[in-house]
XYZ file of C-alpha atoms in Angstrom:
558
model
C -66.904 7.044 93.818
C -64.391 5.167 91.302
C -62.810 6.889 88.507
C -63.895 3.218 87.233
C -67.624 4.592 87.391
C -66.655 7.012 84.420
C -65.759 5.614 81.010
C -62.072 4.739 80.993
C -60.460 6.388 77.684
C -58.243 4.553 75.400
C -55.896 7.408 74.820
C -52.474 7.247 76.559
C -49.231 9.668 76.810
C -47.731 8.472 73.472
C -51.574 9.731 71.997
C -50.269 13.481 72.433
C -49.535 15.971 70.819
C -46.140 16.643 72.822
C -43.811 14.587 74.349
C -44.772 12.817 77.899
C -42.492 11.226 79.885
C -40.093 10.907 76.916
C -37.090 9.388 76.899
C -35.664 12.820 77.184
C -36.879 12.918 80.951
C -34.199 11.092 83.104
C -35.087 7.645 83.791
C -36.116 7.743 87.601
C -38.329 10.536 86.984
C -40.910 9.056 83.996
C -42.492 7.224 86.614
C -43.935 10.375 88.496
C -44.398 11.869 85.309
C -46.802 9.256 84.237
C -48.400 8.864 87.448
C -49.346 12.896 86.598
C -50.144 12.264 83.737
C -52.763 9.379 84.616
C -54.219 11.216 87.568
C -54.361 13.758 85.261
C -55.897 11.699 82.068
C -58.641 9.966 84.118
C -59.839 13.489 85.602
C -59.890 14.828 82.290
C -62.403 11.924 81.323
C -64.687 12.286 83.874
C -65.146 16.235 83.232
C -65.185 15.305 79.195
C -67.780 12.429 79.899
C -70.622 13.617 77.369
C -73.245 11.148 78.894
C -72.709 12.256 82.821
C -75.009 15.226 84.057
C -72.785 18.272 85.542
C -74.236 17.057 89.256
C -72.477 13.864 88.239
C -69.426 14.597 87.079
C -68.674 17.486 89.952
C -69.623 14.253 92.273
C -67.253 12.141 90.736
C -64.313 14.954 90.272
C -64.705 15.692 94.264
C -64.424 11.964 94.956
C -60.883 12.018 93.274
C -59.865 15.103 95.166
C -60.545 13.363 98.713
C -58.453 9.935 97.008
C -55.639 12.212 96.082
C -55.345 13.959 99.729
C -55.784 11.101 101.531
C -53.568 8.674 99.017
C -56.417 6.305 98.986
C -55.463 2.893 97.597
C -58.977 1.816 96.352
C -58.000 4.897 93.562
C -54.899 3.466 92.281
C -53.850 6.322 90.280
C -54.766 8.981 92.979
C -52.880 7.055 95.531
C -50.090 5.946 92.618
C -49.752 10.106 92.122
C -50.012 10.990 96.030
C -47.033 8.353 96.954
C -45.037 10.062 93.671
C -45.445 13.382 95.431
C -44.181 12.158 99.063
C -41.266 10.979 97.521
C -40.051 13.597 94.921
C -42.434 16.874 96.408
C -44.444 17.470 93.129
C -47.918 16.746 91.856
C -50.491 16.688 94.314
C -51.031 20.991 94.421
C -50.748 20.908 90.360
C -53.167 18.322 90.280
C -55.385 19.831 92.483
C -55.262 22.862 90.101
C -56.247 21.134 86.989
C -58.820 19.460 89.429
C -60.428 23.088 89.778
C -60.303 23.803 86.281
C -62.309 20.147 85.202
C -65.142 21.324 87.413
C -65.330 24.231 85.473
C -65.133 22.133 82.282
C -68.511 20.102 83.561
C -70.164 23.395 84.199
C -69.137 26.290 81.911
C -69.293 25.802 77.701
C -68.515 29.454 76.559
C -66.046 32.006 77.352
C -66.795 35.664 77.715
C -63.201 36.801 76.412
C -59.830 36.198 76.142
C -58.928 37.043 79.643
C -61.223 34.511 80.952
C -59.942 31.944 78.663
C -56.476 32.272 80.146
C -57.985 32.198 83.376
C -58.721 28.803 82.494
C -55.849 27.627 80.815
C -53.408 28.675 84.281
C -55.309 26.057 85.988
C -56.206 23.639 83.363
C -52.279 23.700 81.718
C -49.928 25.564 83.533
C -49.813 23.108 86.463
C -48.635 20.915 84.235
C -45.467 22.466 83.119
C -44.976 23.740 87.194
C -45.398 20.509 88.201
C -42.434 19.207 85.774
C -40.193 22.342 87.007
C -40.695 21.378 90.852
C -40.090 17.620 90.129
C -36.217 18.474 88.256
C -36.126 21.215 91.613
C -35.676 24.009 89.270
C -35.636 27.907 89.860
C -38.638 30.079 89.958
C -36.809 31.987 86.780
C -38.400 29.424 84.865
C -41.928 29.331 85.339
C -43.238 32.300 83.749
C -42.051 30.648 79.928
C -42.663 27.847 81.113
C -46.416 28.990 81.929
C -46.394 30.541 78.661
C -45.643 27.490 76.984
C -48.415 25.795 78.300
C -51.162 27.869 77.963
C -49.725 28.047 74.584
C -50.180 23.946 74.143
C -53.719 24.220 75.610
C -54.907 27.261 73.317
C -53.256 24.911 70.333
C -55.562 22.031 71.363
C -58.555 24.348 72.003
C -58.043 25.450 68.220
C -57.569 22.171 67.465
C -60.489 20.419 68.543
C -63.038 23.275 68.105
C -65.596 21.290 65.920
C -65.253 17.969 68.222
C -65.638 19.770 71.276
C -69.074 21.424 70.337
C -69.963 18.582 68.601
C -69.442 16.205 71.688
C -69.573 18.129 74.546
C -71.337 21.517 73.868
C -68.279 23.225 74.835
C -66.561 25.791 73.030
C -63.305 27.370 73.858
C -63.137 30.661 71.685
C -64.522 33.210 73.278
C -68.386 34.147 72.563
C -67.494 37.619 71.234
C -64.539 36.167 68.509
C -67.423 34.295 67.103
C -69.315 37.004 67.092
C -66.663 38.768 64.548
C -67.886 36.048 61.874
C -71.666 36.703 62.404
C -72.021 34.435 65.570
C -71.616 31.062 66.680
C -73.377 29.117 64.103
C -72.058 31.136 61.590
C -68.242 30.739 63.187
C -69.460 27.315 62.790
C -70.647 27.024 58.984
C -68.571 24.697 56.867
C -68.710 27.064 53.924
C -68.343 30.180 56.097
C -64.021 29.892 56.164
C -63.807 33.292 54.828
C -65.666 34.888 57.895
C -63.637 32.056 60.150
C -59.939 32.392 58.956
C -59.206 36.010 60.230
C -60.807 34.890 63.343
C -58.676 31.581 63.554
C -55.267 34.170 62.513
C -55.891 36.514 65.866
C -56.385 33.712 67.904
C -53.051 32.147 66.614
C -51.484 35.660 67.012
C -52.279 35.703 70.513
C -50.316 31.765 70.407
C -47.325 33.243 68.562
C -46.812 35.948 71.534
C -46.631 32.732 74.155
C -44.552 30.957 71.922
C -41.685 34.320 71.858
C -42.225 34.506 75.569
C -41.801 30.611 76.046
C -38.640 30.643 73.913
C -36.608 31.582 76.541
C -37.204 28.213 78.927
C -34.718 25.679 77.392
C -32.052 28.558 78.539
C -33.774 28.565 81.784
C -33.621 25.244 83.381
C -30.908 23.805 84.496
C -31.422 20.170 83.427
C -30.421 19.913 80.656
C -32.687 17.072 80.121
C -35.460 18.752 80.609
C -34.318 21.723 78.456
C -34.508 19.069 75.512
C -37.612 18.035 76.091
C -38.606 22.128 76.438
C -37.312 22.436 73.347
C -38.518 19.989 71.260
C -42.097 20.446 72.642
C -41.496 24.632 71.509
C -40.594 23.322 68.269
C -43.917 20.917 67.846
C -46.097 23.786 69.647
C -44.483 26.139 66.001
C -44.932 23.464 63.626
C -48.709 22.787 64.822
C -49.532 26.612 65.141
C -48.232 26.735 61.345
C -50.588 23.995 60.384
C -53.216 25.675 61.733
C -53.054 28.682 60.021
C -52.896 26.897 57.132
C -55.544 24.641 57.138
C -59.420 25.194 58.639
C -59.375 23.218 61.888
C -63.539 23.438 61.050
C -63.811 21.417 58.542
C -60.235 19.481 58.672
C -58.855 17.355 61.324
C -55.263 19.641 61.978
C -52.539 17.147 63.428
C -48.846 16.834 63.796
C -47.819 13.708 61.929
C -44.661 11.212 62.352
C -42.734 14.192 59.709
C -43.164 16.847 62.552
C -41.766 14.889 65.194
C -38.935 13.848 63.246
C -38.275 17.423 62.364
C -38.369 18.689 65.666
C -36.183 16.344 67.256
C -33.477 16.705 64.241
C -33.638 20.393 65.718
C -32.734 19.266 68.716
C -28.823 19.655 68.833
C -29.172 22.996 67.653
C -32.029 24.166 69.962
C -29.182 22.497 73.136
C -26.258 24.203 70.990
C -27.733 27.793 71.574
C -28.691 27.424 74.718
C -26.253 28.970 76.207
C -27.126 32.476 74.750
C -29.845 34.495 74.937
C -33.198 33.681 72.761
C -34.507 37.378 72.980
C -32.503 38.539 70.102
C -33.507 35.091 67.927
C -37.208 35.854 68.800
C -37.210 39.664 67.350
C -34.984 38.675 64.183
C -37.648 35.775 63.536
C -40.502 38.485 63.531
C -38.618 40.972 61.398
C -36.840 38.043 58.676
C -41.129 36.353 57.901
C -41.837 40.400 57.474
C -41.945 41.828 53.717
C -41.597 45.299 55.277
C -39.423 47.901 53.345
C -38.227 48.530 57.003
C -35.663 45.941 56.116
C -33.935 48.371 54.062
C -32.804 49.982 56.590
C -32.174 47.798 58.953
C -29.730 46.054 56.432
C -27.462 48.828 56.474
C -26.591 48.751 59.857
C -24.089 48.024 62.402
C -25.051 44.874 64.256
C -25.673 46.655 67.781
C -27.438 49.041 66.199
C -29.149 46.595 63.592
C -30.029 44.527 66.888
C -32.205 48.056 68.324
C -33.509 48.234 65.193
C -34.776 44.861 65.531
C -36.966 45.534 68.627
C -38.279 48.281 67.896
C -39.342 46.995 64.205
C -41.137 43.804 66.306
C -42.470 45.789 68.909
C -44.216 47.778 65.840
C -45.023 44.546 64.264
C -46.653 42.683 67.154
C -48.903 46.020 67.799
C -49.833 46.301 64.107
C -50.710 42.594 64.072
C -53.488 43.387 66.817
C -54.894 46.621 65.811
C -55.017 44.689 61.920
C -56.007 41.688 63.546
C -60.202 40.480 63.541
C -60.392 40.223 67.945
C -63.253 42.439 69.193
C -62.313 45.879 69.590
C -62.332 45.325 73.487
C -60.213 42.624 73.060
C -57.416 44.702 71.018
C -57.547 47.441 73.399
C -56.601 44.915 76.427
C -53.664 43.978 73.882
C -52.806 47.235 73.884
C -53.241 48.203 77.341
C -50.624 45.286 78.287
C -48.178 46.465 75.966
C -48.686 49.883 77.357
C -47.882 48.321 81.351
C -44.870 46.774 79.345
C -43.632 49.896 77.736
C -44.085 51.922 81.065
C -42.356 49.212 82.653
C -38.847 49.782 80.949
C -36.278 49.758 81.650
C -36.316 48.343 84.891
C -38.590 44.902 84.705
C -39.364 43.776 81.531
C -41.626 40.678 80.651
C -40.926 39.331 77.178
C -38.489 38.533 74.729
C -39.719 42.127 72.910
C -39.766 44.132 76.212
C -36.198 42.967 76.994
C -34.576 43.943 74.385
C -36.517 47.150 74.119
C -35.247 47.558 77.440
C -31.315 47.108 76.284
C -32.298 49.230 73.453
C -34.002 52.422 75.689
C -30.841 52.039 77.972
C -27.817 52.469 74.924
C -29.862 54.898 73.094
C -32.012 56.933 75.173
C -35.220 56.102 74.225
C -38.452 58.134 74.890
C -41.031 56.038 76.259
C -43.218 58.674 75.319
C -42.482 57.820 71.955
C -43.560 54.303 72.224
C -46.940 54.943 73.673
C -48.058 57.770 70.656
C -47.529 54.149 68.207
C -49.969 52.833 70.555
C -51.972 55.476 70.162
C -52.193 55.613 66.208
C -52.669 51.723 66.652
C -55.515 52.192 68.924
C -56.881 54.673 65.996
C -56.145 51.862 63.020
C -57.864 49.347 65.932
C -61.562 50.589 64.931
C -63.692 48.494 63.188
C -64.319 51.409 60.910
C -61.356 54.222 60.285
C -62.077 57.789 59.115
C -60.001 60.893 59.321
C -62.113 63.640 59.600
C -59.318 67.121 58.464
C -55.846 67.472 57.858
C -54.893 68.415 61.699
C -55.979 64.652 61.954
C -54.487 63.371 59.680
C -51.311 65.327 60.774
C -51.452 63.661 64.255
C -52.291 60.326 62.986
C -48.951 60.328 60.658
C -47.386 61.460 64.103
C -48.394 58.916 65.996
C -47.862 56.158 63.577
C -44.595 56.902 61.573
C -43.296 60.256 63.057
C -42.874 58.434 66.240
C -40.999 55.034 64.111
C -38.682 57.761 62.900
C -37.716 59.558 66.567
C -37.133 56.677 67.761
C -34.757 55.094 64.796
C -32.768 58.242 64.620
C -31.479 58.289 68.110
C -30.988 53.854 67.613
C -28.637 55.425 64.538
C -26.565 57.898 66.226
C -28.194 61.132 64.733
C -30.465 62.602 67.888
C -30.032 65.758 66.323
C -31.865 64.534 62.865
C -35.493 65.091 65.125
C -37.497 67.467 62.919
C -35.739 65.117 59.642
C -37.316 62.220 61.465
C -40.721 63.668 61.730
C -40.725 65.007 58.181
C -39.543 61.791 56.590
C -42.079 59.438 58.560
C -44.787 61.773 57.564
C -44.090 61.444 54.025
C -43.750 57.777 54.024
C -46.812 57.538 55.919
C -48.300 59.518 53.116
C -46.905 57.045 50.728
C -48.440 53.903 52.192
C -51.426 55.659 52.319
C -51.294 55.861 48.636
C -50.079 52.532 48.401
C -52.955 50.626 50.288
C -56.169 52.737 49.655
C -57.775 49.558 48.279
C -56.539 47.163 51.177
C -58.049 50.069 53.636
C -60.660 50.212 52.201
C -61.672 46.548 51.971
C -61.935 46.801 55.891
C -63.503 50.249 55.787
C -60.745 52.379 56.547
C -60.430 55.514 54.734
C -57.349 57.646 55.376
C -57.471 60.509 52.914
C -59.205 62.671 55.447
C -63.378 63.598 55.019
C -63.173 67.250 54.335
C -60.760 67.160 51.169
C -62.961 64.549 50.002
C -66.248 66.481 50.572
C -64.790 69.177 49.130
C -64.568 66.929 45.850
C -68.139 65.799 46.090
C -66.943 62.602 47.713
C -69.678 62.068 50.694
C -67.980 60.049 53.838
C -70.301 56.118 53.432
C -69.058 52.613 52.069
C -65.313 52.663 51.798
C -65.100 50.751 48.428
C -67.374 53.204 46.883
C -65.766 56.228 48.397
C -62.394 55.004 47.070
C -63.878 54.134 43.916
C -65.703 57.769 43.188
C -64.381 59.368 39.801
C -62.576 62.305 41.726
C -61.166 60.295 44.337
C -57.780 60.359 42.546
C -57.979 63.939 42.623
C -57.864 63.791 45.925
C -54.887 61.179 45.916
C -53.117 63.288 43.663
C -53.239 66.060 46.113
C -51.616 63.586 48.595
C -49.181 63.276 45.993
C -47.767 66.762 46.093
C -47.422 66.419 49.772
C -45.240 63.775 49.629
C -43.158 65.265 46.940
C -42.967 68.396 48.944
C -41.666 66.035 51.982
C -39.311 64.267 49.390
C -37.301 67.637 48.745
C -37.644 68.985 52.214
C -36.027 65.792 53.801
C -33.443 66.096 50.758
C -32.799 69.726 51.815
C -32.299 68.819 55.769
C -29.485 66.113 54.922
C -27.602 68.877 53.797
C -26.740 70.149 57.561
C -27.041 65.781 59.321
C -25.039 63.602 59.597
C -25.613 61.557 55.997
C -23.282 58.603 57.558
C -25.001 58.080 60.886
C -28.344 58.720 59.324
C -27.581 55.832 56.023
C -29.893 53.643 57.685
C -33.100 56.725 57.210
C -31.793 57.095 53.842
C -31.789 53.779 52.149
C -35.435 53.710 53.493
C -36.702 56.970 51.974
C -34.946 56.211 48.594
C -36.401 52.737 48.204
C -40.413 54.841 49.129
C -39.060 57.353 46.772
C -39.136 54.416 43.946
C -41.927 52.862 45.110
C -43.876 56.041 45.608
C -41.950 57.119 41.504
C -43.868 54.058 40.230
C -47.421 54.550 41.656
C -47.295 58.048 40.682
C -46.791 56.589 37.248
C -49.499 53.825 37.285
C -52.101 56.764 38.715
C -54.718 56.548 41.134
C -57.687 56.477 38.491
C -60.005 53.179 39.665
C -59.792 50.448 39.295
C -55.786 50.933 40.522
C -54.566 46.850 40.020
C -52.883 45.067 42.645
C -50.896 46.368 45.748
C -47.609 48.217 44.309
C -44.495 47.212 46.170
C -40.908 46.903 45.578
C -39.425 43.862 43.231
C -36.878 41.975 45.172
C -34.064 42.762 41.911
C -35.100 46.627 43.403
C -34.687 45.789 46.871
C -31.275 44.646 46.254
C -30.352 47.239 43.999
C -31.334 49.585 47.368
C -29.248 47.234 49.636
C -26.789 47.223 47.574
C -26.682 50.810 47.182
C -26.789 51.287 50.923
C -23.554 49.256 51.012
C -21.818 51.477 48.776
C -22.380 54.705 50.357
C -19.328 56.678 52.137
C -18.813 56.197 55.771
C -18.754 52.462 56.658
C -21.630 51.139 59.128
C -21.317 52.369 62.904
């Protein structure tokens, strides 16, 4: 059977959305490159054909496995691709990969979850980016970004063409449960439904933005330096589309990178070669914690820079887990999230996987961190992971502010030189923890969390039901205001236990809990009566003011 006998596309390698045989790839190796690609792009027809019968397209697709092992000339590019690989030892086991993963294209049109979904995409795109790594003879060190990068590309085109691939081939790529999130398929679906569809759209692109941090590290890790361009180019395109994405409904709006995008990333392109020589993992953490509005910040600005650089870990590593327990996956789905970051965590020191997890790993090393302290934040995120929050009593609660901010503080303590400022630690994160509590009772709410725990609220008449009406029950300040006194109480005893630290080492914790004490000074003076207006939070002349405090205090950074 022909690949003629399917409908021959009109789309070639300068129709993508990343570069293909560029002229960033050396000059004698395009040619393979585009026999690949061919191969590759004729395949991909026949499995996309939406007039062939599965029986006919699994015919066809088996046909063009036999012409590729055999080198058979009556299927030019099968035999065009098997005479590439005899002379430069790459393409005919990666195409026989993405081979396996078009039958399943002609047969399967729904995913169960996300790990099946990747299943897919380490046949269906990885091969591609192994296949590139074999043909420049580069080290195995490089194929695990560069795997991430491509099932990065393919998730980005999945996104991309949602509506066109349901539309013209009954096939859609997001798993069945996601869509469930929204109210189901057909409602995922719904033009007018984007409210439902964008959180959806966000965790999916979350799930990007981790491939992307552990791709970053590939243009460091080949040695061509060639193909480190074209690595890095395609990592800046693979950013500028995910960005698009979020902000536009790939539903109801065809989301492309234009002629602007390419020119942008390849005017990056000098400094993407420039910094190759030094590590990315540092670039990837200060990216997460620099697009953060997080009064963490504080903090971190009054730092040392090898301390500062700790700081930065840990503050992504509690950033990437907040992202998924906040995030609209299926529950199941955010516990496998968590579950891998928990393999990742009890893998540290020793064998990190990520740009987070290495430099978690430097961090644990120069500072003595607990690992113990790392899994009770993935505890409290598994807690904030529920699709509905309650805290039944105050010993909940208690454990909860543990888990969540009493562990943040351990572990920043010993990152700033004061292991002996423990119990401080665990009093100050508790009272902040109070504080955002206060701070975001109407954002909880609007996703049915309640944290002010059940019984204080019974005892106010305040029966546990709907979130926005519990929150918006005439004694429900009462009840905030009591929350209140706690954290003024943990105000003065954290004042009182500087007395006997280390107030240098410990400037860092400070600046923090002075810039809560003014935030938590001006909601106490708005009130907690409902309606309470918008989110409180910190003007950036006040964050400054804090900095610049920090700046000023005795005892230079350490």
């Amino acid at each position: 059977m022909s690949i003629a006998a399917a409908p021959v596309s009109t789309k070639t390698h300068r129709d993508e959305n990343f570069p293909v045989a560029s002229r960033l790839i050396a000059r004698p190796l395009r040619a393979p490159v585009l026999a690949f690609y061919r191969f590759a792009r004729a395949a991909d027809d026949v499995a996309d054909d939406g007039a062939a019968a599965p029986e006919a397209k699994l015919a066809r697709l088996a046909a063009l496995e036999r012409a590729l092992r055999a080198g058979d000339p009556a299927e030019p590019l099968a035999a065009a691709l098997h005479g590439a690989d005899r002379r430069f030892g790459a393409g005919v086991d990666e195409a026989l990969a993405l081979l396996d993963a078009f039958r399943q294209d002609a047969v399967k049109p729904r995913y169960a979850d996300w790990a099946e979904l990747l299943g897919y995409c380490r046949r269906s795109a990885d091969p591609v980016g192994r296949f590139l790594l074999r043909l420049h003879g580069e080290a195995a060190s490089a194929q695990e970004p560069a795997d991430a990068l491509c099932t990065a590309l393919q998730i980005l085109n999945h996104l991309q063409d949602l509506e066109k691939d349901r539309a013209a081939l009954d096939r859609v790529y997001l798993p069945v449960p996601w869509m469930e999130e929204a109210g189901g398929e057909e409602a995922f679906f719904a033009p007018a439904n984007a409210a439902r569809r964008r959180p959806i759209l966000d965790a999916a692109l979350d799930r990007v933005d981790d491939l992307l941090a552990r791709a970053a590290s590939l243009p460091e890790r080949v040695r061509s330096r060639r193909l480190a361009a074209e690595s890095a180019v395609t990592l800046a395109l693979a950013r500028r589309l995910a960005a698009k994405l979020r902000r536009d409904d790939p539903v109801t709006t065809r989301v492309a990178l234009g002629k602007r995008d390419f020119a942008a990333a390849f005017a990056g392109l000098p400094g993407a070669l420039a910094r190759r020589r030094a590590s990315s993992d540092p670039r990837v953490v200060k990216e997460i914690v620099a697009v953060s509005g997080s009064s963490f910040k504080l903090g971190m600005a009054a730092q040392a820079p090898e301390r500062r650089r700790a700081n930065y870990a840990l503050y992504a590593f509690c950033r990437v887990i907040d992202d998924i327990a906040d995030g609209a996956a299926p529950l199941p789905e955010k516990r496998a999230f968590l579950d891998a970051w928990r393999r990742e965590i009890d893998a540290l020191p020793a064998a990190p996987t990520g740009p987070i997890g290495r430099e978690l790993a430097r961090a644990m090393v120069a500072h003595d961190l607990p690992q113990g302290e790392f899994h009770a934040l993935l505890d409290g995120m598994e807690s904030d992971g529920r699709p509905r929050v309650r805290v039944p009593d105050a010993a909940a609660f208690d454990l909860y502010c543990r888990r969540v901010a009493g562990a943040v503080g351990v572990l920043s303590v010993r990152i700033f030189g004061a292991p002996d400022a423990h119990d401080f630690a665990l009093v100050v994160g508790r009272t902040l923890q109070v504080v955002n509590v206060l701070r975001d009772v109407d954002e909880d709410a609007a996703i049915d969390r309640v944290y002010v725990p059940l019984d204080r609220l019974a005892s106010l008449g305040i029966a546990d039901g709907e979130a926005r009406a519990m929150i918006a029950h005439p004694r429900f300040a009462e009840a905030c205001d009591a929350l209140c006194a706690e954290a003024q109480a943990g105000f003065a005893e954290a004042d009182r236990m500087l007395a006997t630290l280390d107030r240098r080492a410990l400037r860092p914790a400070i600046v923090m809990m002075e810039g809560y004490r003014h935030l938590f000074a001006k909601l106490v003076a708005r009130g907690f009566a409902h309606p309470r207006g918008p989110r409180m939070r910190l003007t950036k002349p006040e964050k400054a003011r804090l900095i610049l405090q920090a700046m000023r205090m005795p005892g230079g950074a350490r």
